[in-house]
């Protein structure tokens, strides 16, 4: 206590002391927790009044002071003091300077349970914001899919053209991935939904703190059952970082598709000017920078996950100052994924599809070679043999340097007598897509049903 008093009030004379202050301070980044720190303090004070530690007047002073401070910070008028180390000490010291009752606020509380509480409250809000932004991106993907519902592109495996799909089907694949991210973040929120406050430094309090009352005020579903776990646990942060890293990886994959599609080699899309840049040297260039940055930023989000795991590894129980290092990684991840989601949601509204290029790319008859094998299967040929026979036809066409559709009926018959003129009807992209009736396939009607299903789900969700 004596030490922190000196720290709060003291002036730094020597360079060494200043270096130490700069090394240990967290206010330069943890000020972001102020709303949640203050909400925690108001709930704590309200409880202290309820159990008779604070008078009604003292509580009123404390609440008034904390609200004033919050409003000043909101307005950018609050002066943060580096000498006060972190957000918790800044707020409490400013309160006590203004209202003497502030000196009673820290009763039965430690910064250890205080910071854990603020972080859990912060993550809860952040997850709600992320989920709204995920929904916004899903909406953008769905509107794009609906806008270009008739467009067929090749689907790829190994980045080789494989089978035709609807562009909408490809886009809906990302809607599915994002939905799992939405769910994973929601799961992380459930486990963050526990109140640490009342755990003290590590061993609770001798005062009759009413933790359940505080939990109710702050909207936590339950209170922690083990004070040591509560002050030292940061797995809720790791979980958030993990869910966000996977989300960032999904966004990076979407980015990669957009980058490929906007290249001259694919030429499937044009990304709006606002989301691309020119080259300082090559006048013809239009670079998909936003998508590239999103792909690049996923690296730091993955790094933040690794950093937060490494931070916890080997920490003895309970609180250790190492834990202060959890914040920048967490804030960086949250900021990065949120910004990427919002920018992507906007960018997808400004993407134009080059329908002719897509048609050209998808009209390669070889994309329907598998459908021809299925045609043989329907005529009783075992699939392995069918695969072989179609392969022979592909080889023959390749050898003659002609499209497979230009082989003569005699050529087909020579490969297998089962072939007849109707076999060649499979070489229609339209028919090929229609013929796909299996659930989850890129059949036009099924894709439209998926779009309608997603439209309904997303209409029911809050808009950001
Ligand atoms: N700024 C600190 C952190 O983020 C707050 C907790 C400090 N607790 C302590 N015992 N020094 O971890």
Coordinates of C-alpha atoms and ligand atoms in Angstrom, one line a residue:
X1 CA 0.0 0.0 0.0
X2 CA 2.8 2.4 1.0
X3 CA 4.5 1.5 -2.3
X4 CA 1.4 2.2 -4.4
X5 CA 0.8 5.5 -2.5
X6 CA 4.3 6.6 -3.5
X7 CA 3.7 5.5 -7.0
X8 CA 0.4 7.4 -7.2
X9 CA 1.7 10.6 -5.8
X10 CA 5.4 10.6 -6.4
X11 CA 7.4 12.5 -8.9
X12 CA 10.1 10.8 -10.9
X13 CA 13.5 12.4 -10.4
X14 CA 15.8 9.8 -11.9
X15 CA 15.9 8.4 -15.4
X16 CA 16.0 4.9 -14.0
X17 CA 12.7 5.4 -12.2
X18 CA 11.1 6.7 -15.3
X19 CA 12.3 3.7 -17.2
X20 CA 10.8 1.4 -14.7
X21 CA 7.5 3.4 -14.8
X22 CA 7.4 3.1 -18.6
X23 CA 8.3 -0.6 -18.4
X24 CA 5.5 -1.5 -16.0
X25 CA 2.7 0.8 -17.0
X26 CA -0.3 -0.6 -18.8
X27 CA -2.5 2.5 -18.9
X28 CA -1.3 3.2 -22.5
X29 CA -3.4 0.2 -23.6
X30 CA -5.6 -0.9 -20.7
X31 CA -7.4 2.5 -20.6
X32 CA -9.7 0.7 -23.1
X33 CA -11.2 -1.2 -20.2
X34 CA -12.5 2.0 -18.5
X35 CA -16.2 1.5 -19.1
X36 CA -16.1 -2.1 -17.8
X37 CA -13.8 -1.2 -14.9
X38 CA -16.2 1.6 -13.9
X39 CA -19.3 -0.7 -14.3
X40 CA -17.6 -3.2 -12.1
X41 CA -16.8 -0.5 -9.5
X42 CA -20.3 0.8 -9.4
X43 CA -21.7 -2.7 -8.9
X44 CA -19.1 -3.4 -6.2
X45 CA -19.9 -0.1 -4.4
X46 CA -23.6 -0.8 -4.6
X47 CA -23.0 -4.2 -3.0
X48 CA -20.8 -2.6 -0.3
X49 CA -23.7 -0.2 0.6
X50 CA -26.1 -3.1 0.7
X51 CA -23.9 -4.9 3.3
X52 CA -23.4 -1.7 5.3
X53 CA -19.8 -0.9 4.4
X54 CA -20.8 2.3 2.6
X55 CA -23.4 4.8 3.7
X56 CA -26.0 5.9 1.2
X57 CA -24.3 9.2 0.9
X58 CA -20.9 7.6 0.3
X59 CA -22.4 5.3 -2.4
X60 CA -24.0 8.3 -4.0
X61 CA -20.6 10.2 -4.1
X62 CA -18.8 7.2 -5.5
X63 CA -21.4 6.5 -8.2
X64 CA -21.5 10.2 -9.2
X65 CA -17.7 10.4 -9.3
X66 CA -17.3 7.3 -11.4
X67 CA -20.0 8.5 -13.8
X68 CA -18.3 11.9 -14.1
X69 CA -15.0 10.2 -14.8
X70 CA -16.6 7.9 -17.4
X71 CA -18.2 10.8 -19.2
X72 CA -14.9 12.7 -19.2
X73 CA -13.1 9.7 -20.6
X74 CA -15.8 9.3 -23.2
X75 CA -15.4 13.0 -24.2
X76 CA -11.6 12.7 -24.3
X77 CA -11.2 15.2 -21.4
X78 CA -9.8 12.9 -18.8
X79 CA -6.1 13.2 -18.0
X80 CA -4.5 9.8 -17.7
X81 CA -1.6 9.7 -15.3
X82 CA 1.2 7.4 -16.3
X83 CA 2.4 7.3 -12.7
X84 CA -0.8 5.6 -11.8
X85 CA 0.2 2.6 -13.7
X86 CA -3.1 1.2 -15.0
X87 CA -6.8 2.0 -15.7
X88 CA -7.9 0.7 -12.3
X89 CA -5.6 3.0 -10.3
X90 CA -6.2 5.9 -12.5
X91 CA -9.9 5.8 -12.1
X92 CA -9.8 5.1 -8.3
X93 CA -7.2 7.8 -7.6
X94 CA -9.2 10.4 -9.6
X95 CA -12.3 9.4 -7.8
X96 CA -10.7 9.7 -4.4
X97 CA -9.2 13.1 -5.3
X98 CA -12.7 14.3 -6.0
X99 CA -14.7 12.5 -3.4
X100 CA -13.2 11.2 -0.1
X101 CA -15.6 8.3 -0.1
X102 CA -13.6 6.9 -3.0
X103 CA -11.1 5.7 -0.4
X104 CA -13.6 3.1 0.6
X105 CA -14.2 1.7 -2.9
X106 CA -11.4 -0.9 -2.8
X107 CA -12.8 -2.6 0.3
X108 CA -12.8 -6.3 -0.1
X109 CA -11.4 -6.0 -3.6
X110 CA -8.0 -6.6 -5.2
X111 CA -6.9 -5.4 -8.6
X112 CA -6.6 -9.1 -9.4
X113 CA -10.3 -9.9 -9.2
X114 CA -11.0 -6.3 -10.5
X115 CA -9.0 -6.8 -13.7
X116 CA -10.4 -10.3 -14.3
X117 CA -13.9 -8.9 -14.0
X118 CA -13.3 -6.0 -16.4
X119 CA -11.8 -8.3 -18.9
X120 CA -14.7 -10.7 -18.9
X121 CA -17.1 -7.8 -19.2
X122 CA -15.1 -6.4 -22.1
X123 CA -14.9 -9.7 -23.9
X124 CA -18.7 -10.1 -23.6
X125 CA -19.3 -6.8 -25.4
X126 CA -16.6 -7.5 -28.0
X127 CA -18.1 -10.9 -28.8
X128 CA -21.5 -9.3 -29.3
X129 CA -20.0 -6.7 -31.6
X130 CA -18.1 -9.4 -33.5
X131 CA -21.2 -11.5 -33.9
X132 CA -23.1 -8.5 -35.4
X133 CA -20.2 -7.9 -37.8
X134 CA -20.2 -11.5 -38.8
X135 CA -23.9 -11.3 -39.5
X136 CA -23.2 -8.2 -41.6
X137 CA -20.6 -10.0 -43.7
X138 CA -23.0 -13.0 -44.1
X139 CA -25.6 -10.6 -45.3
X140 CA -23.2 -9.1 -47.8
X141 CA -22.3 -12.6 -49.1
X142 CA -25.9 -13.5 -49.5
X143 CA -26.8 -10.4 -51.3
X144 CA -24.0 -11.0 -53.7
X145 CA -25.0 -14.6 -54.1
X146 CA -28.6 -13.5 -54.9
X147 CA -27.4 -10.8 -57.2
X148 CA -25.5 -13.2 -59.4
X149 CA -27.6 -16.3 -58.8
X150 CA -27.3 -17.5 -62.4
X151 CA -23.5 -17.3 -62.6
X152 CA -21.7 -20.6 -62.9
X153 CA -18.0 -20.9 -62.2
X154 CA -15.7 -23.9 -62.1
X155 CA -15.3 -25.3 -58.6
X156 CA -11.7 -26.2 -57.9
X157 CA -9.7 -28.9 -56.1
X158 CA -5.9 -28.6 -56.0
X159 CA -6.6 -25.2 -57.8
X160 CA -7.4 -27.3 -60.9
X161 CA -10.8 -26.9 -62.5
X162 CA -12.9 -29.7 -61.1
X163 CA -16.7 -29.4 -61.5
X164 CA -19.1 -26.6 -62.3
X165 CA -20.8 -24.9 -59.4
X166 CA -23.0 -21.9 -58.9
X167 CA -21.0 -18.8 -57.7
X168 CA -23.7 -18.5 -55.1
X169 CA -22.9 -22.0 -53.8
X170 CA -19.2 -21.0 -53.4
X171 CA -20.2 -17.8 -51.5
X172 CA -22.6 -19.7 -49.3
X173 CA -19.7 -22.0 -48.2
X174 CA -18.2 -18.9 -46.5
X175 CA -21.6 -18.1 -44.9
X176 CA -21.4 -21.6 -43.4
X177 CA -17.8 -21.1 -42.1
X178 CA -18.8 -17.7 -40.6
X179 CA -21.8 -19.3 -38.9
X180 CA -19.5 -21.7 -37.1
X181 CA -17.3 -18.8 -36.1
X182 CA -20.4 -17.0 -34.8
X183 CA -21.1 -20.1 -32.7
X184 CA -17.6 -20.6 -31.4
X185 CA -17.5 -16.9 -30.2
X186 CA -20.9 -17.5 -28.5
X187 CA -19.4 -20.6 -26.8
X188 CA -16.5 -18.5 -25.6
X189 CA -18.9 -15.9 -24.3
X190 CA -20.7 -18.6 -22.2
X191 CA -17.5 -19.6 -20.4
X192 CA -16.5 -15.9 -19.9
X193 CA -19.9 -15.4 -18.3
X194 CA -18.6 -15.9 -14.7
X195 CA -18.0 -13.2 -12.1
X196 CA -14.5 -13.2 -10.5
X197 CA -15.1 -10.2 -8.3
X198 CA -15.2 -11.1 -4.6
X199 CA -12.2 -13.5 -5.0
X200 CA -10.0 -10.8 -3.6
X201 CA -6.3 -11.1 -4.3
X202 CA -6.6 -14.9 -4.4
X203 CA -8.3 -16.0 -1.2
X204 CA -11.6 -14.3 -1.0
X205 CA -12.5 -11.8 1.8
X206 CA -13.3 -11.8 5.5
X207 CA -16.0 -9.3 4.8
X208 CA -19.6 -10.5 4.0
X209 CA -19.4 -9.6 0.3
X210 CA -22.6 -10.5 -1.6
X211 CA -21.1 -11.9 -4.8
X212 CA -24.4 -13.1 -6.2
X213 CA -25.8 -9.6 -5.9
X214 CA -22.8 -8.2 -7.8
X215 CA -23.2 -10.9 -10.5
X216 CA -26.8 -10.0 -11.0
X217 CA -26.0 -6.2 -11.3
X218 CA -23.3 -6.9 -13.9
X219 CA -25.4 -9.5 -15.8
X220 CA -23.2 -12.5 -15.1
X221 CA -25.0 -15.8 -15.0
X222 CA -22.9 -17.1 -12.1
X223 CA -20.1 -16.4 -9.7
X224 CA -16.7 -18.3 -9.8
X225 CA -16.5 -21.2 -7.4
X226 CA -12.7 -21.0 -6.8
X227 CA -11.1 -17.7 -5.9
X228 CA -7.6 -18.9 -7.0
X229 CA -8.9 -20.0 -10.4
X230 CA -10.9 -16.8 -10.7
X231 CA -7.9 -14.4 -10.4
X232 CA -5.4 -16.4 -12.4
X233 CA -7.5 -17.9 -15.1
X234 CA -7.2 -16.4 -18.6
X235 CA -8.4 -19.3 -20.6
X236 CA -11.5 -17.3 -21.6
X237 CA -9.0 -15.0 -23.4
X238 CA -7.3 -17.9 -25.1
X239 CA -10.6 -19.2 -26.1
X240 CA -11.6 -15.9 -27.6
X241 CA -8.2 -15.6 -29.4
X242 CA -8.6 -19.1 -30.7
X243 CA -12.2 -18.5 -32.0
X244 CA -11.0 -15.2 -33.5
X245 CA -7.9 -16.8 -35.1
X246 CA -10.1 -19.3 -36.9
X247 CA -12.4 -16.5 -38.0
X248 CA -9.4 -14.6 -39.3
X249 CA -8.2 -17.7 -41.2
X250 CA -11.7 -18.0 -42.8
X251 CA -11.5 -14.3 -43.8
X252 CA -8.0 -14.9 -45.2
X253 CA -9.3 -17.8 -47.3
X254 CA -12.1 -15.6 -48.6
X255 CA -9.5 -12.9 -49.3
X256 CA -7.4 -15.4 -51.3
X257 CA -10.4 -16.3 -53.4
X258 CA -11.1 -12.7 -54.1
X259 CA -7.5 -12.0 -55.0
X260 CA -7.4 -15.0 -57.4
X261 CA -10.7 -14.1 -59.0
X262 CA -9.7 -10.5 -59.6
X263 CA -6.4 -11.5 -61.3
X264 CA -6.2 -11.4 -65.1
X265 CA -5.7 -15.2 -65.1
X266 CA -9.2 -15.8 -63.6
X267 CA -10.9 -12.5 -64.5
X268 CA -14.1 -13.5 -62.6
X269 CA -14.6 -10.3 -60.7
X270 CA -13.6 -6.6 -60.5
X271 CA -13.3 -5.2 -57.0
X272 CA -14.5 -1.6 -56.6
X273 CA -11.8 1.1 -56.9
X274 CA -12.2 2.2 -53.3
X275 CA -10.9 -1.2 -52.2
X276 CA -8.0 -1.5 -54.6
X277 CA -4.9 0.7 -55.3
X278 CA -2.8 1.4 -58.2
X279 CA 0.9 0.9 -58.5
X280 CA 3.3 3.8 -58.2
X281 CA 5.3 2.4 -61.1
X282 CA 3.0 0.3 -63.3
X283 CA 0.1 2.4 -64.6
X284 CA -2.1 -0.6 -65.5
X285 CA -2.1 -2.1 -62.0
X286 CA -5.2 -2.5 -59.8
X287 CA -4.2 -4.3 -56.7
X288 CA -6.6 -5.9 -54.3
X289 CA -4.9 -4.4 -51.2
X290 CA -7.8 -4.8 -48.8
X291 CA -8.0 -8.5 -49.4
X292 CA -4.3 -8.9 -49.3
X293 CA -4.1 -7.0 -46.0
X294 CA -6.9 -9.2 -44.6
X295 CA -4.9 -12.2 -45.6
X296 CA -1.8 -10.7 -44.0
X297 CA -3.5 -9.6 -40.8
X298 CA -4.7 -13.2 -40.1
X299 CA -1.0 -13.9 -39.4
X300 CA -0.9 -11.5 -36.4
X301 CA -4.2 -12.8 -35.1
X302 CA -2.8 -16.3 -35.2
X303 CA 0.4 -15.0 -33.5
X304 CA -1.8 -13.4 -30.7
X305 CA -3.3 -16.8 -30.0
X306 CA 0.1 -18.4 -29.7
X307 CA 1.4 -15.5 -27.5
X308 CA -1.6 -15.9 -25.1
X309 CA -1.1 -19.6 -24.8
X310 CA 2.6 -19.2 -24.2
X311 CA 1.9 -16.5 -21.6
X312 CA 0.0 -19.0 -19.5
X313 CA 2.3 -21.9 -19.9
X314 CA 4.5 -22.3 -16.8
X315 CA 2.7 -19.6 -14.6
X316 CA 2.5 -20.7 -11.0
X317 CA -0.7 -20.1 -9.2
X318 CA -2.2 -17.5 -8.8
X319 CA -1.9 -14.0 -10.2
X320 CA 1.4 -13.0 -11.7
X321 CA 2.2 -9.7 -13.4
X322 CA 2.9 -11.6 -16.6
X323 CA -0.8 -11.6 -17.0
X324 CA -0.8 -7.9 -17.8
X325 CA 0.6 -9.0 -21.2
X326 CA -2.7 -10.7 -22.1
X327 CA -4.3 -7.4 -23.0
X328 CA -2.4 -6.1 -26.1
X329 CA -2.7 -9.4 -27.8
X330 CA -6.4 -9.6 -27.0
X331 CA -7.2 -6.0 -28.0
X332 CA -5.2 -6.4 -31.2
X333 CA -7.0 -9.5 -32.2
X334 CA -10.4 -8.0 -31.4
X335 CA -9.7 -4.8 -33.4
X336 CA -8.2 -6.7 -36.3
X337 CA -11.1 -9.2 -36.8
X338 CA -13.7 -6.6 -36.2
X339 CA -12.2 -4.1 -38.8
X340 CA -11.7 -6.9 -41.3
X341 CA -15.3 -8.1 -41.0
X342 CA -16.7 -4.6 -41.5
X343 CA -14.4 -3.7 -44.4
X344 CA -15.2 -7.0 -46.1
X345 CA -19.0 -6.5 -45.6
X346 CA -18.6 -3.2 -47.4
X347 CA -16.3 -4.4 -50.1
X348 CA -18.5 -7.3 -51.2
X349 CA -21.2 -4.8 -52.1
X350 CA -18.8 -3.3 -54.6
X351 CA -17.7 -6.4 -56.5
X352 CA -18.7 -6.8 -60.1
X353 CA -18.8 -10.2 -61.7
X354 CA -17.5 -10.7 -65.2
X355 CA -20.2 -13.1 -66.4
X356 CA -18.6 -13.8 -69.8
X357 CA -15.3 -14.8 -68.2
X358 CA -17.1 -17.1 -65.7
X359 CA -19.1 -18.7 -68.5
X360 CA -16.0 -19.3 -70.5
X361 CA -14.2 -20.9 -67.6
X362 CA -17.1 -23.1 -66.6
X363 CA -17.9 -24.2 -70.1
X364 CA -14.9 -26.6 -70.4
X365 CA -16.8 -29.9 -71.0
X366 CA -14.2 -31.8 -69.1
X367 CA -15.7 -30.3 -65.9
X368 CA -18.6 -32.8 -66.6
X369 CA -16.4 -35.9 -67.0
X370 CA -17.6 -37.2 -63.7
X371 CA -21.2 -36.8 -64.8
X372 CA -20.4 -39.0 -67.8
X373 CA -19.1 -41.7 -65.5
X374 CA -22.3 -41.4 -63.5
X375 CA -24.2 -41.8 -66.8
X376 CA -22.4 -45.1 -67.3
X377 CA -23.1 -46.1 -63.8
X378 CA -26.8 -45.6 -64.5
X379 CA -26.4 -48.1 -67.3
X380 CA -25.0 -50.7 -65.0
X381 CA -21.3 -50.1 -65.5
X382 CA -19.3 -50.4 -62.2
X383 CA -18.0 -47.0 -61.2
X384 CA -14.3 -48.0 -61.3
X385 CA -14.8 -49.2 -64.9
X386 CA -16.8 -46.1 -65.9
X387 CA -14.1 -43.9 -64.5
X388 CA -11.6 -45.7 -66.6
X389 CA -13.7 -45.5 -69.8
X390 CA -14.2 -41.8 -69.5
X391 CA -10.5 -41.4 -68.8
X392 CA -9.8 -43.1 -72.1
X393 CA -12.1 -40.6 -73.9
X394 CA -10.4 -37.7 -72.2
X395 CA -7.0 -39.1 -73.2
X396 CA -8.1 -39.6 -76.8
X397 CA -9.4 -36.0 -77.1
X398 CA -6.3 -34.7 -75.5
X399 CA -4.2 -36.7 -78.0
X400 CA -6.1 -35.3 -80.9
X401 CA -6.1 -31.8 -79.3
X402 CA -9.9 -31.5 -79.6
X403 CA -12.6 -30.9 -77.0
X404 CA -14.1 -34.1 -75.7
X405 CA -17.4 -33.1 -77.2
X406 CA -15.9 -33.4 -80.7
X407 CA -15.2 -37.1 -80.5
X408 CA -17.4 -39.0 -83.0
X409 CA -20.0 -41.5 -81.9
X410 CA -17.8 -44.1 -83.5
X411 CA -14.9 -43.0 -81.2
X412 CA -17.2 -43.4 -78.2
X413 CA -18.5 -46.8 -79.3
X414 CA -14.9 -48.0 -79.8
X415 CA -14.2 -47.1 -76.2
X416 CA -17.4 -48.8 -75.0
X417 CA -20.5 -50.0 -76.8
X418 CA -22.5 -48.8 -73.9
X419 CA -22.1 -45.2 -75.1
X420 CA -24.8 -43.7 -77.4
X421 CA -25.7 -40.2 -78.6
X422 CA -27.6 -39.4 -75.4
X423 CA -24.4 -39.8 -73.4
X424 CA -23.2 -36.5 -74.9
X425 CA -26.2 -34.7 -73.4
X426 CA -24.4 -34.7 -70.1
X427 CA -22.0 -32.1 -71.5
X428 CA -24.4 -29.3 -70.6
X429 CA -23.5 -27.3 -67.5
X430 CA -27.1 -26.4 -67.0
X431 CA -28.3 -30.0 -67.1
X432 CA -25.3 -31.0 -64.9
X433 CA -26.3 -28.6 -62.2
X434 CA -30.0 -29.6 -62.4
X435 CA -29.1 -33.2 -62.2
X436 CA -27.5 -32.7 -58.9
X437 CA -30.2 -33.5 -56.4
X438 CA -28.2 -34.6 -53.4
X439 CA -28.7 -32.3 -50.4
X440 CA -26.1 -29.6 -50.1
X441 CA -25.2 -29.7 -53.8
X442 CA -25.0 -26.7 -56.2
X443 CA -28.4 -27.4 -57.8
X444 CA -30.1 -24.1 -58.6
X445 CA -33.2 -24.9 -56.5
X446 CA -31.3 -26.1 -53.6
X447 CA -29.0 -23.1 -53.6
X448 CA -32.1 -20.8 -53.8
X449 CA -33.6 -22.6 -50.8
X450 CA -30.3 -22.1 -48.9
X451 CA -30.3 -18.4 -49.7
X452 CA -33.9 -18.2 -48.4
X453 CA -33.0 -20.1 -45.3
X454 CA -30.0 -17.8 -44.6
X455 CA -32.1 -14.7 -45.4
X456 CA -34.5 -15.8 -42.7
X457 CA -31.9 -16.6 -40.1
X458 CA -30.1 -13.3 -40.7
X459 CA -33.2 -11.2 -40.7
X460 CA -33.8 -12.4 -37.2
X461 CA -30.5 -11.1 -36.0
X462 CA -29.6 -7.7 -34.7
X463 CA -28.1 -5.3 -37.3
X464 CA -24.9 -3.4 -36.5
Ligands
LIG1 N1 -2.6 -3.9 -14.7 C1 -2.6 -5.2 -14.0 C2 -2.9 -6.3 -15.0 O1 -3.4 -6.0 -16.0 C3 -3.7 -5.2 -13.0 C4 -3.5 -6.2 -11.9 C5 -2.4 -5.8 -11.0 N2 -2.3 -6.6 -9.9 C6 -1.2 -6.7 -9.1 N3 -1.2 -7.5 -8.1 N4 -0.1 -6.0 -9.4 O2 -2.7 -7.5 -14.8

